[in-house]
Short mmCIF file of C-alpha atoms in Angstrom, two decimals:
data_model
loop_
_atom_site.label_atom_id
_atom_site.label_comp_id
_atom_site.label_asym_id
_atom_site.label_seq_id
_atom_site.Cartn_x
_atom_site.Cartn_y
_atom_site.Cartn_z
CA UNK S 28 -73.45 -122.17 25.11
CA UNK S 29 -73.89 -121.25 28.34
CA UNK S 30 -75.81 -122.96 31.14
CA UNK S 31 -78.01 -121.24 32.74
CA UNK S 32 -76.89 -120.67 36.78
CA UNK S 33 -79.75 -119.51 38.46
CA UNK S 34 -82.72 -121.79 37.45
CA UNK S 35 -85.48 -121.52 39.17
CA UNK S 36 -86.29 -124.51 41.69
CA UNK S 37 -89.73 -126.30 41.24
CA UNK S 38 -92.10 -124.76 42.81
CA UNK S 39 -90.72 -120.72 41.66
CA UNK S 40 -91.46 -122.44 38.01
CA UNK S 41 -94.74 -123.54 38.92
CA UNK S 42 -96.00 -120.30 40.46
CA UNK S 43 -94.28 -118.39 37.26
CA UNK S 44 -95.99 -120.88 34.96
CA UNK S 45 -99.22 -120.01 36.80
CA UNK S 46 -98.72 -116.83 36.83
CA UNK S 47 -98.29 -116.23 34.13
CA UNK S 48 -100.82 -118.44 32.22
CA UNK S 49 -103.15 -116.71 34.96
CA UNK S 50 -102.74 -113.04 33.56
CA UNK S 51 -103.25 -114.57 30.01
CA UNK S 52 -106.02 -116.36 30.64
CA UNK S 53 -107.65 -112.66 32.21
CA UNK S 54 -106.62 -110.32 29.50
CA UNK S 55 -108.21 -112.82 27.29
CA UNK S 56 -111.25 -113.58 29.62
CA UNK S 57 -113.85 -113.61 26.32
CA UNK S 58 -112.01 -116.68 25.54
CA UNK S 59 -112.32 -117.97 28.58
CA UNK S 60 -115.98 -117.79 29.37
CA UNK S 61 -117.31 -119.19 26.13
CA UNK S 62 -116.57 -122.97 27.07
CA UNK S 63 -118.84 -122.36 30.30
CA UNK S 64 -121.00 -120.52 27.92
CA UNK S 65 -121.33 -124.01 26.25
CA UNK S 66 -121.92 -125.82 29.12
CA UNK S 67 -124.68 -124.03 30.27
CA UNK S 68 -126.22 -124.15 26.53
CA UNK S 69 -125.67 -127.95 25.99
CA UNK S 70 -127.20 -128.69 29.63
CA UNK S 71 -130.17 -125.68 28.56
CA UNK S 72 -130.48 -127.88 25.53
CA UNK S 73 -132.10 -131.47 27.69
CA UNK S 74 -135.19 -130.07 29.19
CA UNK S 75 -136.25 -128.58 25.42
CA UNK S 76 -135.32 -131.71 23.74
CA UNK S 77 -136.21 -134.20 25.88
CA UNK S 78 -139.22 -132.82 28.33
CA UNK S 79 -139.69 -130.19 31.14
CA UNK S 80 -140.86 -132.74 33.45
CA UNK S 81 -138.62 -132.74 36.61
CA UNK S 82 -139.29 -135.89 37.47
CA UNK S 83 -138.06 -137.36 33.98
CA UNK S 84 -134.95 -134.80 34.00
CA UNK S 85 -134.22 -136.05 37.54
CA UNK S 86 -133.21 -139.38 35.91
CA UNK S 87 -130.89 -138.26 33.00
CA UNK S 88 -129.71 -135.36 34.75
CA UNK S 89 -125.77 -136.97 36.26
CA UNK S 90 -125.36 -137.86 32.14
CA UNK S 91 -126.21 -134.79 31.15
CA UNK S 92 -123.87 -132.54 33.49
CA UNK S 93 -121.58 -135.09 33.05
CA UNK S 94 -121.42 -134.95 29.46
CA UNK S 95 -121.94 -131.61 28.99
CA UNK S 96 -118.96 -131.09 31.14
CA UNK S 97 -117.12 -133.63 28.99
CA UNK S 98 -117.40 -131.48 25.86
CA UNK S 99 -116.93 -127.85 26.82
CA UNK S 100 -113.54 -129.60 28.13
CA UNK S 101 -113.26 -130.91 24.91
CA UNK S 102 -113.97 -127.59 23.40
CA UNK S 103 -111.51 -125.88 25.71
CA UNK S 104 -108.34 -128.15 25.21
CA UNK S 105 -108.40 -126.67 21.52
CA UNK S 106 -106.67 -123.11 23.00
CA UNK S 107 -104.58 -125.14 25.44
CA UNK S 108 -101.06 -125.39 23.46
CA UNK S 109 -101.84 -124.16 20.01
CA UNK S 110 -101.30 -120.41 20.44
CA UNK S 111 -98.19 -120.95 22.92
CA UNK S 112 -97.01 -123.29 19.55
CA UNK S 113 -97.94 -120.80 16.87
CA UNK S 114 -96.41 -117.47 19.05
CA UNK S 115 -92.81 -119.85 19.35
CA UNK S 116 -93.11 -119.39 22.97
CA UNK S 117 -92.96 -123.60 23.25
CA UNK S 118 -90.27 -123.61 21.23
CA UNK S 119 -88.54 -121.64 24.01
CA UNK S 120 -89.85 -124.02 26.86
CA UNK S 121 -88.75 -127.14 24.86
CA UNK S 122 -85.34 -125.65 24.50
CA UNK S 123 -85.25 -124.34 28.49
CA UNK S 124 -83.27 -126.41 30.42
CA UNK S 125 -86.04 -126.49 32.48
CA UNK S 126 -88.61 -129.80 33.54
CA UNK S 127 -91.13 -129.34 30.58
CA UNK S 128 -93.24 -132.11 31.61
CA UNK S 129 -93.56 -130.19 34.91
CA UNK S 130 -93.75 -126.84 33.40
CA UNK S 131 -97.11 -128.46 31.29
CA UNK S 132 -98.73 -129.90 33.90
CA UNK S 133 -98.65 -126.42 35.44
CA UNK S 134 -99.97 -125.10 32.39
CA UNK S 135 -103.07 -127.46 32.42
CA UNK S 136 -103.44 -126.93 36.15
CA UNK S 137 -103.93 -123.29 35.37
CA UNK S 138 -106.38 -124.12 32.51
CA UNK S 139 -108.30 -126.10 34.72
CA UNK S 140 -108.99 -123.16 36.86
CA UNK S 141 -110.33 -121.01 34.55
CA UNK S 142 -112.37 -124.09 32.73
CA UNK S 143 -112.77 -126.70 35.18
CA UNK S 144 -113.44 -124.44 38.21
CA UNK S 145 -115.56 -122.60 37.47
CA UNK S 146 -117.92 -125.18 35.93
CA UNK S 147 -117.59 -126.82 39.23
CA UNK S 148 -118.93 -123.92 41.17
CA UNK S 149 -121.83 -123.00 38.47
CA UNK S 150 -122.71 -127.31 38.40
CA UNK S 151 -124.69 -126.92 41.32
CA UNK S 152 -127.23 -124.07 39.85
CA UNK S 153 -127.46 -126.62 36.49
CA UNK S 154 -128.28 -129.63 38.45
CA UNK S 155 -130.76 -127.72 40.37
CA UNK S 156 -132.14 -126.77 37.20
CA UNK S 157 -132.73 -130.67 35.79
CA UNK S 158 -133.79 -131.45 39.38
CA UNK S 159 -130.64 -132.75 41.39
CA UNK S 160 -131.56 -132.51 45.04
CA UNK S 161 -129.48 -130.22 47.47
CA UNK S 162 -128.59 -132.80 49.37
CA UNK S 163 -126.62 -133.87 46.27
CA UNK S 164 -124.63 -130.84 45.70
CA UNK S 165 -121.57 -131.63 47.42
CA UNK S 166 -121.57 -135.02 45.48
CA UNK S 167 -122.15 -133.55 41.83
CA UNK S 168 -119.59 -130.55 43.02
CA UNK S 169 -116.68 -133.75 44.54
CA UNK S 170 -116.84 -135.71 41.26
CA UNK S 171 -116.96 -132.78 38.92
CA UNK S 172 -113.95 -131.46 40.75
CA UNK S 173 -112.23 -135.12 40.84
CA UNK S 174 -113.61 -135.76 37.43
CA UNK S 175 -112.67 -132.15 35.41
CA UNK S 176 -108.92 -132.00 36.40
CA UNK S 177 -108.53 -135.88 35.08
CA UNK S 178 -110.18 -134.59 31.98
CA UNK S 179 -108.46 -131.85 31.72
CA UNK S 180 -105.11 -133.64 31.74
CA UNK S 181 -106.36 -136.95 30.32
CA UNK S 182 -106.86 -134.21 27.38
CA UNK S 183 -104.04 -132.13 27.46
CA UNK S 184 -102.18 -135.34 26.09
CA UNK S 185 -104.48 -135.40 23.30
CA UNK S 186 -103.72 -131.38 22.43
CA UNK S 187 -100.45 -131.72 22.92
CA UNK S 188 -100.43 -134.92 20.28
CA UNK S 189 -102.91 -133.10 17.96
CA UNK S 190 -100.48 -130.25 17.78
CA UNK S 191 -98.65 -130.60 15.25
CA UNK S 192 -101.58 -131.39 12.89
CA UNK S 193 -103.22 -128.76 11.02
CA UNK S 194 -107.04 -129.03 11.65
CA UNK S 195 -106.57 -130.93 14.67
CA UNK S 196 -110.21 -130.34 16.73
CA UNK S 197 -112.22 -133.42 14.87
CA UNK S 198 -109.04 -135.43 15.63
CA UNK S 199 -108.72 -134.29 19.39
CA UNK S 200 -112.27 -135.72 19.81
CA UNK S 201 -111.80 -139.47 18.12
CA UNK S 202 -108.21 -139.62 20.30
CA UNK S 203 -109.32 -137.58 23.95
CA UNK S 204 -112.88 -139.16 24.41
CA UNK S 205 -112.70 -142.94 24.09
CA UNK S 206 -109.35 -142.39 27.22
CA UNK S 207 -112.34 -140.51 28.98
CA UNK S 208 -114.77 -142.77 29.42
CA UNK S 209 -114.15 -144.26 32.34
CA UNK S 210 -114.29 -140.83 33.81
CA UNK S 211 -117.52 -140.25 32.73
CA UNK S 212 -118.96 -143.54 33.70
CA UNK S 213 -117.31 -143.26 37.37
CA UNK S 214 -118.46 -139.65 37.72
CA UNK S 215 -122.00 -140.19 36.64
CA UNK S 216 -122.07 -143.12 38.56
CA UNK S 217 -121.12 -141.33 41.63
CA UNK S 218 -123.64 -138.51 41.07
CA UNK S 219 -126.37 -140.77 40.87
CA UNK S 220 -125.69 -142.68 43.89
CA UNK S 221 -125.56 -140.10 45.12
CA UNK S 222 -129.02 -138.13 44.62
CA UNK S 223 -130.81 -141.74 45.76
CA UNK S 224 -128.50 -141.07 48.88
CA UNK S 225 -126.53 -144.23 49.17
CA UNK S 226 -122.60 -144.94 49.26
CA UNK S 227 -120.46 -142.71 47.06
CA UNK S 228 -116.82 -143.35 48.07
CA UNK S 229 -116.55 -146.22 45.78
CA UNK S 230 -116.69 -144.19 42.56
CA UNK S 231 -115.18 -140.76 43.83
CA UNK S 232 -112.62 -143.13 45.47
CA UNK S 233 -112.06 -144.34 41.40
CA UNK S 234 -111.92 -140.92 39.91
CA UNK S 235 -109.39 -139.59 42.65
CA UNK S 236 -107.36 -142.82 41.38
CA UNK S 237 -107.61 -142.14 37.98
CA UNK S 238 -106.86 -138.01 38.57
CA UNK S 239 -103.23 -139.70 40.39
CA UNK S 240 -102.63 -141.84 37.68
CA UNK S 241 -103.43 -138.99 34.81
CA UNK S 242 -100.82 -136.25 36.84
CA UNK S 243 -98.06 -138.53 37.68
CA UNK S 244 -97.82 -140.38 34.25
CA UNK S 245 -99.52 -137.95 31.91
CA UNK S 246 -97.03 -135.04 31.73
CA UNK S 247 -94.10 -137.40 30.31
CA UNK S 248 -96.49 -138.37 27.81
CA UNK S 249 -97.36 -134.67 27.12
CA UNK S 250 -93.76 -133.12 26.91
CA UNK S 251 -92.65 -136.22 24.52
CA UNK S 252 -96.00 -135.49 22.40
CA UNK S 253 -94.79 -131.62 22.47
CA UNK S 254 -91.32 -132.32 21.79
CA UNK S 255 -92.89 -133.75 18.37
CA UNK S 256 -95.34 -131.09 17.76
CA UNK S 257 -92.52 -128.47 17.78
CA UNK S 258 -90.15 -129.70 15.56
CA UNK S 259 -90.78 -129.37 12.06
CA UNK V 17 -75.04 -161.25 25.51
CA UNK V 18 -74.61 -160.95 21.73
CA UNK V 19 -76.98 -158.88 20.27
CA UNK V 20 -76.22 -158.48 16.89
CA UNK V 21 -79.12 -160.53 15.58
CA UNK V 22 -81.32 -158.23 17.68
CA UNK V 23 -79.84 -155.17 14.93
CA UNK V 24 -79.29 -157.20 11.94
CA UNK V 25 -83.05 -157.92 12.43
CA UNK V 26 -83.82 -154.21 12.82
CA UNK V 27 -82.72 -153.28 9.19
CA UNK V 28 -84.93 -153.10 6.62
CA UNK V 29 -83.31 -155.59 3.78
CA UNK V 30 -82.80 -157.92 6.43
CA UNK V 31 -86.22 -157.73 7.67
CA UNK V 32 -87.79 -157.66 4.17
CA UNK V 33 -86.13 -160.95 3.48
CA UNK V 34 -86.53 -162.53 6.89
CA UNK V 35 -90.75 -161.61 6.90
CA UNK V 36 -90.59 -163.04 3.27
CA UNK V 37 -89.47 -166.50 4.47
CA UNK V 38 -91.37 -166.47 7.51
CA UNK V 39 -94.49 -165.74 5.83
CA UNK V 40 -95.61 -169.13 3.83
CA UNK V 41 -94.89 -171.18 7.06
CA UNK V 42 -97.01 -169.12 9.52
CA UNK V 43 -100.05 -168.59 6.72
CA UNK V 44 -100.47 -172.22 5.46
CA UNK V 45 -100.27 -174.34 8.61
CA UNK V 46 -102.94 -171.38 9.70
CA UNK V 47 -105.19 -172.15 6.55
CA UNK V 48 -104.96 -176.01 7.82
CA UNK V 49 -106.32 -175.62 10.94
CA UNK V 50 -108.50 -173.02 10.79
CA UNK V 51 -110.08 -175.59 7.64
CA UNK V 52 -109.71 -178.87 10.35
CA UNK V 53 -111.37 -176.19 13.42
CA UNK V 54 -114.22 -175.17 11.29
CA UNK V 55 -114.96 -178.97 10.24
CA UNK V 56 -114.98 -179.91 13.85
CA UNK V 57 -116.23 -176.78 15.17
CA UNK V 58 -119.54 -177.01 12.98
CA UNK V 59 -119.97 -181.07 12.21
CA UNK V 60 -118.24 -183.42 14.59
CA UNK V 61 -118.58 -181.21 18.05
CA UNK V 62 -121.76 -182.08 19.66
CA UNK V 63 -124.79 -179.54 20.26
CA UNK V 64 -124.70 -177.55 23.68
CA UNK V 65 -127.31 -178.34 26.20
CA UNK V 66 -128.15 -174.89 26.94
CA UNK V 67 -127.46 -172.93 23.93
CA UNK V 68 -128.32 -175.27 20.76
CA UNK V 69 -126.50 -175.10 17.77
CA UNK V 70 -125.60 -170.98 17.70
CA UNK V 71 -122.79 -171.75 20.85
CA UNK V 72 -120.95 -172.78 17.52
CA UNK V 73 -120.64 -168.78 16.61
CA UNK V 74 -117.60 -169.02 19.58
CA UNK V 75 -115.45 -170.71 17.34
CA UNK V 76 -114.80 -167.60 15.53
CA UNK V 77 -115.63 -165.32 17.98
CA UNK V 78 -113.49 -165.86 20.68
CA UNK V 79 -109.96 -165.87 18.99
CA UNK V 80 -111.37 -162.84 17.23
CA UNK V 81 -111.91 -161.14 20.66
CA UNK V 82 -108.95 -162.24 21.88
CA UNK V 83 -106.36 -161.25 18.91
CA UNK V 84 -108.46 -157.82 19.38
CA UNK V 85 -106.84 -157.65 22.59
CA UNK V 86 -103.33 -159.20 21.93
CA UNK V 87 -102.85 -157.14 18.94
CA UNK V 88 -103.22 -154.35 20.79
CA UNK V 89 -100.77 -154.83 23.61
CA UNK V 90 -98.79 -156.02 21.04
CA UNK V 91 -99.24 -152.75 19.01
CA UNK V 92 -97.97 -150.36 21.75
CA UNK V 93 -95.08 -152.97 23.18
CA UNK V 94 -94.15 -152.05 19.82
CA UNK V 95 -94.24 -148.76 19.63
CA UNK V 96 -93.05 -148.03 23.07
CA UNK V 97 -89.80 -150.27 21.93
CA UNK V 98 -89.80 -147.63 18.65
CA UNK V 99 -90.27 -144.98 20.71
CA UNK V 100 -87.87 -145.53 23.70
CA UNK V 101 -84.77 -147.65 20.95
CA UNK V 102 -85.68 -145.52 18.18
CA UNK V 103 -86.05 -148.33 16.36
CA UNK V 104 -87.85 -147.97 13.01
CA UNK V 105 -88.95 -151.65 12.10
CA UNK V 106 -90.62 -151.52 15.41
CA UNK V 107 -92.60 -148.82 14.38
CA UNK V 108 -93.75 -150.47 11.02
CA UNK V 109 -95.04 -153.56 13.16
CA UNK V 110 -96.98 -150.97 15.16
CA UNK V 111 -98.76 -149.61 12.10
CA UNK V 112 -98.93 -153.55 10.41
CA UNK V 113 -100.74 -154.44 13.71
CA UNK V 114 -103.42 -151.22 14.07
CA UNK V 115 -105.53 -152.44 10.81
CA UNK V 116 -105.73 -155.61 11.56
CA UNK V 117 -106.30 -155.46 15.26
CA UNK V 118 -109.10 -153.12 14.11
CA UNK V 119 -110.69 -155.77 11.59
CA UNK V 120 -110.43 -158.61 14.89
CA UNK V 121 -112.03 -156.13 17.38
CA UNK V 122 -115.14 -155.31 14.03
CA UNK V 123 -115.08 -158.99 13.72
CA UNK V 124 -115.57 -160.11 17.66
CA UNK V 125 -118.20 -157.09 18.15
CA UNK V 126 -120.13 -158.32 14.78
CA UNK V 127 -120.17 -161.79 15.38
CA UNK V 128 -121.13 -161.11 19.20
CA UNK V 129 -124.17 -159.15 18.15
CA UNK V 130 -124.90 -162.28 15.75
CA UNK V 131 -124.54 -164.26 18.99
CA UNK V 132 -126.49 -162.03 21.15
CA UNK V 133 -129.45 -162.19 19.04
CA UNK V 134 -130.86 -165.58 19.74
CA UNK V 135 -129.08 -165.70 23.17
CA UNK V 136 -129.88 -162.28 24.71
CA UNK V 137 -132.53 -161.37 22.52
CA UNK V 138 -130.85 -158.20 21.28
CA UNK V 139 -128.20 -157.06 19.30
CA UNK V 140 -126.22 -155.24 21.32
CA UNK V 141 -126.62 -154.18 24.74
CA UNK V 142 -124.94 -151.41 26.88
CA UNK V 143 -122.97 -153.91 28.40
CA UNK V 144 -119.04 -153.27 30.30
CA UNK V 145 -117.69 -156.06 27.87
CA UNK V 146 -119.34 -154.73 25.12
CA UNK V 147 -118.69 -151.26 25.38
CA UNK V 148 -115.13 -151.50 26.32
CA UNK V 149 -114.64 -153.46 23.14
CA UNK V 150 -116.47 -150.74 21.24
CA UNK V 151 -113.80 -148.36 23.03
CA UNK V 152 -111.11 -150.15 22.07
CA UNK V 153 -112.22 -150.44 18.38
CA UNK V 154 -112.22 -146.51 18.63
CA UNK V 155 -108.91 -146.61 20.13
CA UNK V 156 -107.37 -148.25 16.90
CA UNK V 157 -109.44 -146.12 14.76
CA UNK V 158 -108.45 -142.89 16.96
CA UNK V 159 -104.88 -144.55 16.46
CA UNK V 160 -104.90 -144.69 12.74
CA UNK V 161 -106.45 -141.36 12.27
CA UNK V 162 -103.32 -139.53 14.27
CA UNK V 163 -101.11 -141.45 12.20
CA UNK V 164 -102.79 -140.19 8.65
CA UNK V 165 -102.85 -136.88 9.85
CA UNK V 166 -98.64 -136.33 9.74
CA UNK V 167 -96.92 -136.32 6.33
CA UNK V 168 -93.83 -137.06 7.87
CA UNK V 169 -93.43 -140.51 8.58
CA UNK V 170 -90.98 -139.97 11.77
CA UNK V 171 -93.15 -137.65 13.44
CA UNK V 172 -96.30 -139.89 12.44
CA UNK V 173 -94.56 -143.08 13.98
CA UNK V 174 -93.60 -141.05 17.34
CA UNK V 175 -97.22 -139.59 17.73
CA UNK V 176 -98.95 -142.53 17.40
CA UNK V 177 -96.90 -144.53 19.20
CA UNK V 178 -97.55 -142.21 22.18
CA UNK V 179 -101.39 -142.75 21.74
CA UNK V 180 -101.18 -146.61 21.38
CA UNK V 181 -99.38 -146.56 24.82
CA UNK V 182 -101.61 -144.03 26.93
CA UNK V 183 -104.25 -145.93 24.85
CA UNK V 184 -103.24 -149.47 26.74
CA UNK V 185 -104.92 -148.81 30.21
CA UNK V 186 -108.11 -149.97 27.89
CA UNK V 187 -106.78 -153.40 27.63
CA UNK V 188 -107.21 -155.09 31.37
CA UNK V 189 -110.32 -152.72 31.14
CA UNK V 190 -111.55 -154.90 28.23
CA UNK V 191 -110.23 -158.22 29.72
CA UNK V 192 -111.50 -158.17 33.51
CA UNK V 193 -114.56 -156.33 32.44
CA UNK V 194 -116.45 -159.78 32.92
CA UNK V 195 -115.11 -160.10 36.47
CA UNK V 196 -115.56 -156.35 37.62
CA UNK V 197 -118.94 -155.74 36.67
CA UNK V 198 -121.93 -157.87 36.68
CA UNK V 199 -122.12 -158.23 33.03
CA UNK V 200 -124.84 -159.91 30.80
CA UNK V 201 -121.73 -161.16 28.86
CA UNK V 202 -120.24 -164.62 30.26
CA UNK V 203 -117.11 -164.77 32.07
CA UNK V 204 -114.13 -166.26 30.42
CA UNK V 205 -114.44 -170.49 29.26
CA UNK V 206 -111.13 -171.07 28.95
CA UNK V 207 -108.33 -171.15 31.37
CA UNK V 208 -104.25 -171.94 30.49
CA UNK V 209 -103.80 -173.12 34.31
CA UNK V 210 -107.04 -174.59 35.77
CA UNK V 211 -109.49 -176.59 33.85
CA UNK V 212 -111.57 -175.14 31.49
CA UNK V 213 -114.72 -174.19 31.62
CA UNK V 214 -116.27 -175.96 28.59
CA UNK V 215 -117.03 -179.72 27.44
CA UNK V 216 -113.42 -181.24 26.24
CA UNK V 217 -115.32 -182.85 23.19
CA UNK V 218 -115.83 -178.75 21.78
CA UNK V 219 -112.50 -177.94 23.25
CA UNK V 220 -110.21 -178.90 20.66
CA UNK V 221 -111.84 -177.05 17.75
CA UNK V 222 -111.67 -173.66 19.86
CA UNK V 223 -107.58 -174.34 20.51
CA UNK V 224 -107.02 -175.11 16.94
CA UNK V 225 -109.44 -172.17 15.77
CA UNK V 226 -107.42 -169.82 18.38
CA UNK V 227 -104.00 -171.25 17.24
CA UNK V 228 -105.17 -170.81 13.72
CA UNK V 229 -106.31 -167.46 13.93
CA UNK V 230 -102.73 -166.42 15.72
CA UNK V 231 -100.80 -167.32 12.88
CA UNK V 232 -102.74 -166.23 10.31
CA UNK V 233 -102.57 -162.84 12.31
CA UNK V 234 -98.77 -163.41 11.56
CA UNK V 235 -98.35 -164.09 8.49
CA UNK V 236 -100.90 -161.43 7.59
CA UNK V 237 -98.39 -158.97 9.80
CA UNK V 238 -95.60 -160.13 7.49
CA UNK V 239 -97.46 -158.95 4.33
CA UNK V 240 -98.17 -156.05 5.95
CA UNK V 241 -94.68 -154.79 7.32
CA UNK V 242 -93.40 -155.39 4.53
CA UNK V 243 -95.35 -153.36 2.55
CA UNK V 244 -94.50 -150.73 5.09
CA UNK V 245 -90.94 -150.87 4.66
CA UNK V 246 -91.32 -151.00 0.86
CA UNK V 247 -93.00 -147.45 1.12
CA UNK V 248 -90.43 -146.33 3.96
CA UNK V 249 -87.63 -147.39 1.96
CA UNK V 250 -89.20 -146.60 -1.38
CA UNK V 251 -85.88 -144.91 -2.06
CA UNK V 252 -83.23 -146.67 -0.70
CA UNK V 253 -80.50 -147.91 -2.70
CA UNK V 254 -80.73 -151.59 -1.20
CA UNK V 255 -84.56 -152.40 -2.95
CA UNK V 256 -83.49 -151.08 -6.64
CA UNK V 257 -80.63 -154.19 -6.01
CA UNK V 258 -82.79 -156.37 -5.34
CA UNK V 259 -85.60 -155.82 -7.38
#
């Protein structure tokens, strides 16, 4: 066999990954929107349950975004590998001679622009909706930012080990969500601080930690949970 | 450095025997302290000051919270050894350790709550030490469940073992919860390098209990790897010899 001569360098492979997980991710835009769809339904879903009251809402509302958020990433992760497994086309990455670890965390960094993003930019209209403050907005929009990419890759290792297993989306929840928790209890925390107006760094300073910690040692574990979902 | 007893110890007959032999003198010395811990622990150790007679809970508690721990760091030292050496037995002892890590981490949160009752005045509360027990309980159970879901036994073992290592950031979580947070749950009695915490006349029950409980954890183990390798090697030519 062959080697191949003119592999790409890092950063050509990243912007090809992108790319190309970009133009998916449009033609099947449907897809795309229904996790935000979800978000906005499970945070809808408070006020009706709980009471209209802003006042009350005002105190449960960093949970709720928060774990709203934490289950339409849940919901999304399920369409993060599985097609590129079923279609073969990880097959082809595994046998590249190319970085796969580096190759998936592209993959998830494109996924968390079309789900993390955008429920980042849309938080703000939510929390104004349970009562969040403006003067809170940048908070809510820092740790959902911070908060959204860990998720997203704190889950991709969960997809990628949940791959190889037929109905795998009852299973991604009991493995992703107990590894997310501190997430949720660091963002929340921040978000609340935050609307009372005191100190915030402490807890966004956490979630940027844990976000370093998730990319730099969560794409080995993803490629060797790949590598096993693949072969069979 | 020789390490041939390192891969005569890796195969499975070898093993099978070895665990066999091991087993009686880890489980009975185990069952003679933990009987001498819980005489002491409930009739010759003297009442507590503060907490009456229901401080006497610990003595089963706290080796059950700790083995929850230490069973699972030992659980993914395992399985990152089977994963990185390839090394099958390891991979048994990682599955051996999951159920019974699981039953320690039920046992601690159970008799906690019995604890917390007359102490706290509730059952449970939302509590860092608590809940990151409660996490790691769902941890081992999140563990388990990834390994029933393969069929194939190699892919199960690799999978897993994946999981139990992301899965062991949870562990200093768990253990410096006390200090990290202010946490209705006390900070830790019992030290290896300073002096402990607690009256020496209750002290000696707890270290027996503790010791007790460790070795009962592995001779349990032994009965249970070896049950793994009898359904791993359920074929092999090596256990029709023997049997």
């Amino acid at each position: 066999m062959s080697r191949v001569t003119d592999a790409p360098g890092l950063w050509p492979l990243a912007s090809r990954v992108l790319g190309r997980e970009l133009t998916l991710a449009g033609r099947h835009w449907d897809q795309v929107a229904q996790p935000l769809l979800f978000f906005v339904i499970v945070v809808t879903l408070f006020p009706l349950a709980t009471s209209p009251d802003l006042a009350q809402l005002r105190q449960i509302a960093p949970g709720v975004v928060w774990v709203a958020a934490m289950l339409s990433s849940l919901l999304a992760l399920e369409s993060l590998f599985r097609p590129d497994v079923e279609d073969g086309t990880m097959e082809q990455w595994v046998l590249s001679e190319q970085p796969l670890a580096w190759m998936l965390l592209m993959k998830t960094a494109a996924h968390w622009l079309v789900s993390g993003l955008p429920l980042v930019i849309l938080s703000p209209l939510l929390g104004t909706g349970l009562g969040v403050p403006v003067s809170a907005w940048p908070v809510l929009m820092a740790s959902l930012a911070l908060g959204t990419a860990a998720l997203s890759v704190l889950g991709a290792i969960g997809a990628a080990l949940t791959v190889g297993v037929r109905r795998g989306n009852v299973l991604l929840a009991l493995l992703v969500l107990p590894l997310e928790v501190p997430v949720l209890i660091f963002g929340a925390r921040a978000v609340s601080l935050g609307m009372t107006g005191e100190a915030v760094a402490g807890p966004l300073n956490l979630l940027a930690a844990i976000l370093i910690l998730a990319v730099s040692l969560g794409p080995m574990a993803m490629a060797a949970a790949i590598r096993i979902g693949v072969e069979s | 450095m020789n390490w041939t007893w390192f891969h005569k110890f890796a195969s499975p007959p070898h093993a099978y025997r070895l665990l066999g032999t091991l087993r009686p003198w880890l489980f009975w010395p185990a069952v003679v302290l933990m009987l001498w811990a819980v005489y002491n622990g409930l009739f010759v150790a003297p009442t507590d000051y503060q907490q009456g007679d229901s401080f006497r809970i610990m003595y089963v508690h706290v080796p059950s919270a700790s083995l929850s721990l230490m069973v699972y760091s030992m659980m993914a030292i395992a399985a990152g050894i089977g994963i990185i050496w390839r090394m099958k037995l390891a991979h048994a002892v990682a599955a051996g350790c999951a159920v019974i890590g699981a039953w320690f981490t039920v046992l601690a949160l159970v008799t906690g709550a019995i604890w917390g009752k007359p102490m706290w005045g509730a059952w449970w509360a939302w509590d860092p030490r608590l809940t990151s027990e409660l996490i790691l309980l769902f941890l081992y159970l999140g563990y388990m469940a990834l390994r029933a879901s393969y069929d194939d036994v190699q892919r199960a073992d690799r999978a897993s073992g994946i999981l139990a290592v992301v899965g062991i950031v949870n562990v200093p979580i768990v253990k410096y919860s006390v200090q990290w947070w202010n946490s209705l749950h006390q900070g830790s009695s019992l030290s290896l390098t300073g002096s402990s915490a607690i009256d020496p006349s209750m002290l000696p029950p707890l270290l027996a209990m503790m010791v007790g409980f460790l070795l009962f954890f592995g001779a349990i183990l032994c009965d249970r790897v070896r049950a793994e390798i009898l359904t791993r090697e359920r074929n092999a030519g090596w256990l029709s010899e023997a049997a």
